[in-house]
């Protein structure tokens, strides 16, 4: 019980710092891609920030593993977190650091009870749109047959891909770019399903509230009707007794 309490406190205290680190990661990841002529010191600094942020999320996972009561259960239920921690170590690519950081951030955000579903979905859409655009631009810009050359093209492609519209005016030509496209399409479908389910749940809850209120009013009317009947019967009984009395 104490370990669970400690884990809950740790997650509560580290939620905002990890979100701030995620923002720092976003900036560090975007700068070398948007500014292709960035100097080597600036690029190196951005790479260092990316590794520091990923290391912070990895340390967060290890701390939660250390303070939890059931470590085997924790590893079994948080296997995606473990994959995100191990992934960049196996092959230190910038795109893998991006994927692992997004996975870890998403898993930690879902555990925060103060984050509402709508906020989480909106943040997921913005994050996927931004990182998807940067990721595809980084792998497609130098492709000989590529047609995604600017950030505007990448954002437009990411938006049409996430919404599963797919106009076809821009499309990835490399294997890695197509893998990013598959990820965006699946993520877009999943988020659309979450939004649809959230809207349906809201309507159902509204209908249930209206139904409960209607039943409450009906019950109140029935109780009032019964009370009126009882009063009428009592008045009739008193009237009959008064007429029977001798004058």
XYZ file of C-alpha atoms in Angstrom, residues 7-237:
231
model
C 4.116 5.699 -6.963
C 0.995 7.853 -7.134
C 2.817 10.765 -5.494
C 5.758 10.366 -7.856
C 3.492 10.391 -10.919
C 1.658 13.447 -9.629
C 4.838 15.415 -8.924
C 6.585 14.498 -12.189
C 3.658 15.056 -14.565
C 4.297 18.751 -15.259
C 8.114 18.518 -15.440
C 7.838 15.693 -17.963
C 5.400 17.706 -20.051
C 7.862 20.619 -19.998
C 10.639 18.262 -21.093
C 8.434 17.039 -23.913
C 8.056 20.616 -25.131
C 11.838 21.012 -24.994
C 12.182 17.815 -27.006
C 9.743 19.152 -29.603
C 11.788 22.321 -30.037
C 15.093 20.447 -30.176
C 13.721 17.989 -32.701
C 12.183 20.670 -34.916
C 15.057 23.170 -35.121
C 17.510 21.100 -37.229
C 14.714 19.979 -39.559
C 13.121 23.370 -40.133
C 16.503 25.085 -40.381
C 18.447 22.742 -42.632
C 21.424 25.155 -42.577
C 21.731 25.110 -38.788
C 25.293 25.193 -37.501
C 26.961 22.085 -36.116
C 27.057 23.406 -32.503
C 23.328 24.133 -32.641
C 22.577 20.715 -34.094
C 24.739 19.066 -31.455
C 22.963 20.972 -28.692
C 19.567 19.881 -30.028
C 20.735 16.262 -30.166
C 21.957 16.501 -26.576
C 18.581 17.883 -25.478
C 16.803 15.010 -27.220
C 18.922 12.443 -25.397
C 18.468 14.224 -22.057
C 14.689 14.259 -22.479
C 14.570 10.610 -23.492
C 16.860 9.781 -20.550
C 14.496 11.615 -18.202
C 11.538 9.562 -19.391
C 13.603 6.393 -19.102
C 14.615 7.342 -15.544
C 10.952 7.985 -14.745
C 10.119 4.449 -15.882
C 12.915 2.966 -13.771
C 11.856 4.919 -10.682
C 8.244 3.794 -11.040
C 9.460 0.244 -11.464
C 11.574 0.523 -8.305
C 8.826 1.900 -6.068
C 5.944 -0.274 -7.275
C 4.820 -3.194 -5.144
C 4.367 -5.716 -7.981
C 7.310 -5.305 -10.313
C 6.482 -8.233 -12.560
C 2.939 -6.983 -12.967
C 4.268 -3.493 -13.667
C 6.577 -4.767 -16.424
C 3.789 -6.904 -17.893
C 1.272 -4.065 -17.998
C 3.816 -1.416 -19.083
C 5.630 -3.355 -21.780
C 5.175 -0.505 -24.255
C 7.031 1.769 -21.855
C 9.859 -0.767 -21.703
C 10.040 -0.954 -25.498
C 10.177 2.837 -25.677
C 13.047 2.868 -23.185
C 15.049 0.178 -24.992
C 14.322 1.275 -28.575
C 16.812 4.157 -28.960
C 19.589 2.151 -27.278
C 19.416 -0.541 -29.951
C 19.756 1.932 -32.816
C 20.406 5.596 -31.915
C 18.354 7.244 -34.665
C 16.626 10.582 -34.149
C 13.350 9.129 -35.402
C 13.513 6.345 -32.824
C 14.082 8.898 -30.074
C 10.986 10.697 -31.375
C 8.879 7.525 -31.357
C 10.056 6.439 -27.912
C 9.500 9.874 -26.350
C 5.981 10.101 -27.807
C 5.181 6.628 -26.475
C 6.462 7.416 -23.000
C 4.705 10.786 -22.913
C 1.443 9.214 -24.044
C 1.616 6.470 -21.418
C 2.361 8.952 -18.630
C -0.370 11.338 -19.788
C -2.968 8.576 -19.676
C -2.139 7.942 -16.041
C -2.848 11.536 -15.045
C -6.434 11.728 -13.794
C -6.506 15.523 -14.081
C -6.135 15.401 -17.844
C -9.547 15.141 -19.438
C -10.174 12.976 -22.482
C -10.900 15.915 -24.766
C -7.657 17.641 -23.807
C -5.724 14.439 -24.298
C -7.203 13.850 -27.751
C -6.577 17.452 -28.829
C -2.993 17.274 -27.596
C -2.497 13.951 -29.370
C -3.775 15.376 -32.649
C -1.504 18.418 -32.446
C 1.488 16.344 -31.379
C 1.052 13.733 -34.093
C 0.470 16.396 -36.727
C 3.584 18.317 -35.740
C 5.922 15.378 -35.230
C 4.568 13.528 -38.250
C 5.256 16.555 -40.431
C 8.777 16.974 -39.088
C 9.548 13.265 -39.327
C 8.399 12.876 -42.922
C 10.154 16.094 -43.935
C 13.421 14.875 -42.446
C 13.358 11.614 -44.439
C 11.731 12.834 -47.659
C 13.428 16.177 -48.254
C 16.639 14.601 -49.565
C 14.922 11.812 -51.498
C 15.615 12.068 -55.280
C 12.009 11.218 -56.161
C 10.439 12.916 -53.153
C 7.776 15.620 -53.485
C 7.664 16.711 -49.836
C 10.290 19.430 -49.798
C 8.953 22.132 -47.492
C 7.378 22.261 -44.050
C 4.105 23.403 -45.592
C 4.017 20.338 -47.841
C 4.760 18.109 -44.856
C 2.014 19.635 -42.683
C -0.527 19.373 -45.509
C 0.446 15.749 -46.140
C 0.256 14.882 -42.427
C -3.185 16.477 -42.089
C -4.638 14.665 -45.100
C -3.044 11.397 -43.977
C -4.316 11.607 -40.390
C -7.833 12.350 -41.606
C -7.510 9.457 -44.105
C -8.431 11.811 -46.960
C -5.233 11.275 -48.942
C -5.473 13.605 -51.933
C -2.326 12.082 -53.398
C -0.709 15.375 -54.366
C 2.053 14.624 -51.853
C 3.183 11.138 -50.905
C 6.278 9.579 -49.312
C 8.628 7.714 -51.612
C 11.033 6.160 -49.100
C 10.414 3.085 -46.979
C 10.779 5.018 -43.739
C 8.430 7.709 -44.994
C 5.803 5.106 -45.804
C 6.182 3.608 -42.335
C 5.492 7.080 -40.905
C 2.436 7.303 -43.163
C 1.101 3.978 -41.855
C 1.594 5.171 -38.280
C -0.230 8.433 -38.951
C -3.127 6.681 -40.672
C -3.594 4.209 -37.837
C -3.292 6.994 -35.261
C -5.824 9.121 -37.144
C -8.323 6.272 -37.282
C -7.833 5.550 -33.573
C -8.269 9.202 -32.575
C -11.345 9.524 -34.770
C -12.807 6.508 -32.995
C -12.050 8.046 -29.602
C -13.679 11.344 -30.601
C -16.760 9.551 -31.976
C -17.075 7.433 -28.829
C -16.653 10.518 -26.632
C -19.404 12.384 -28.484
C -21.711 9.341 -28.357
C -21.064 8.965 -24.623
C -21.901 12.641 -24.067
C -25.213 12.321 -25.921
C -26.092 9.111 -24.083
C -25.340 10.739 -20.727
C -27.508 13.729 -21.658
C -30.380 11.450 -22.672
C -29.991 9.464 -19.450
C -30.091 12.673 -17.387
C -33.221 13.810 -19.231
C -34.794 10.382 -18.720
C -33.972 10.416 -15.000
C -35.443 13.909 -14.652
C -38.545 12.864 -16.538
C -38.998 9.807 -14.311
C -38.500 11.972 -11.228
C -41.148 14.424 -12.378
C -43.536 11.582 -13.247
C -43.046 10.051 -9.806
C -43.662 13.430 -8.175
C -46.869 13.905 -10.169
C -48.069 10.422 -9.259
C -47.318 11.049 -5.583
C -49.168 14.365 -5.735
C -52.129 12.677 -7.451
C -52.280 10.027 -4.742
C -52.146 12.725 -2.093
C -55.004 14.617 -3.741
C -57.064 11.415 -3.886
C -56.405 10.787 -0.207
C -57.455 14.350 0.637
C -60.617 13.976 -1.423
C -61.456 10.723 0.342
C -60.849 12.352 3.714
C -62.985 15.358 2.810
C -65.766 13.060 1.592
C -65.596 11.051 4.793
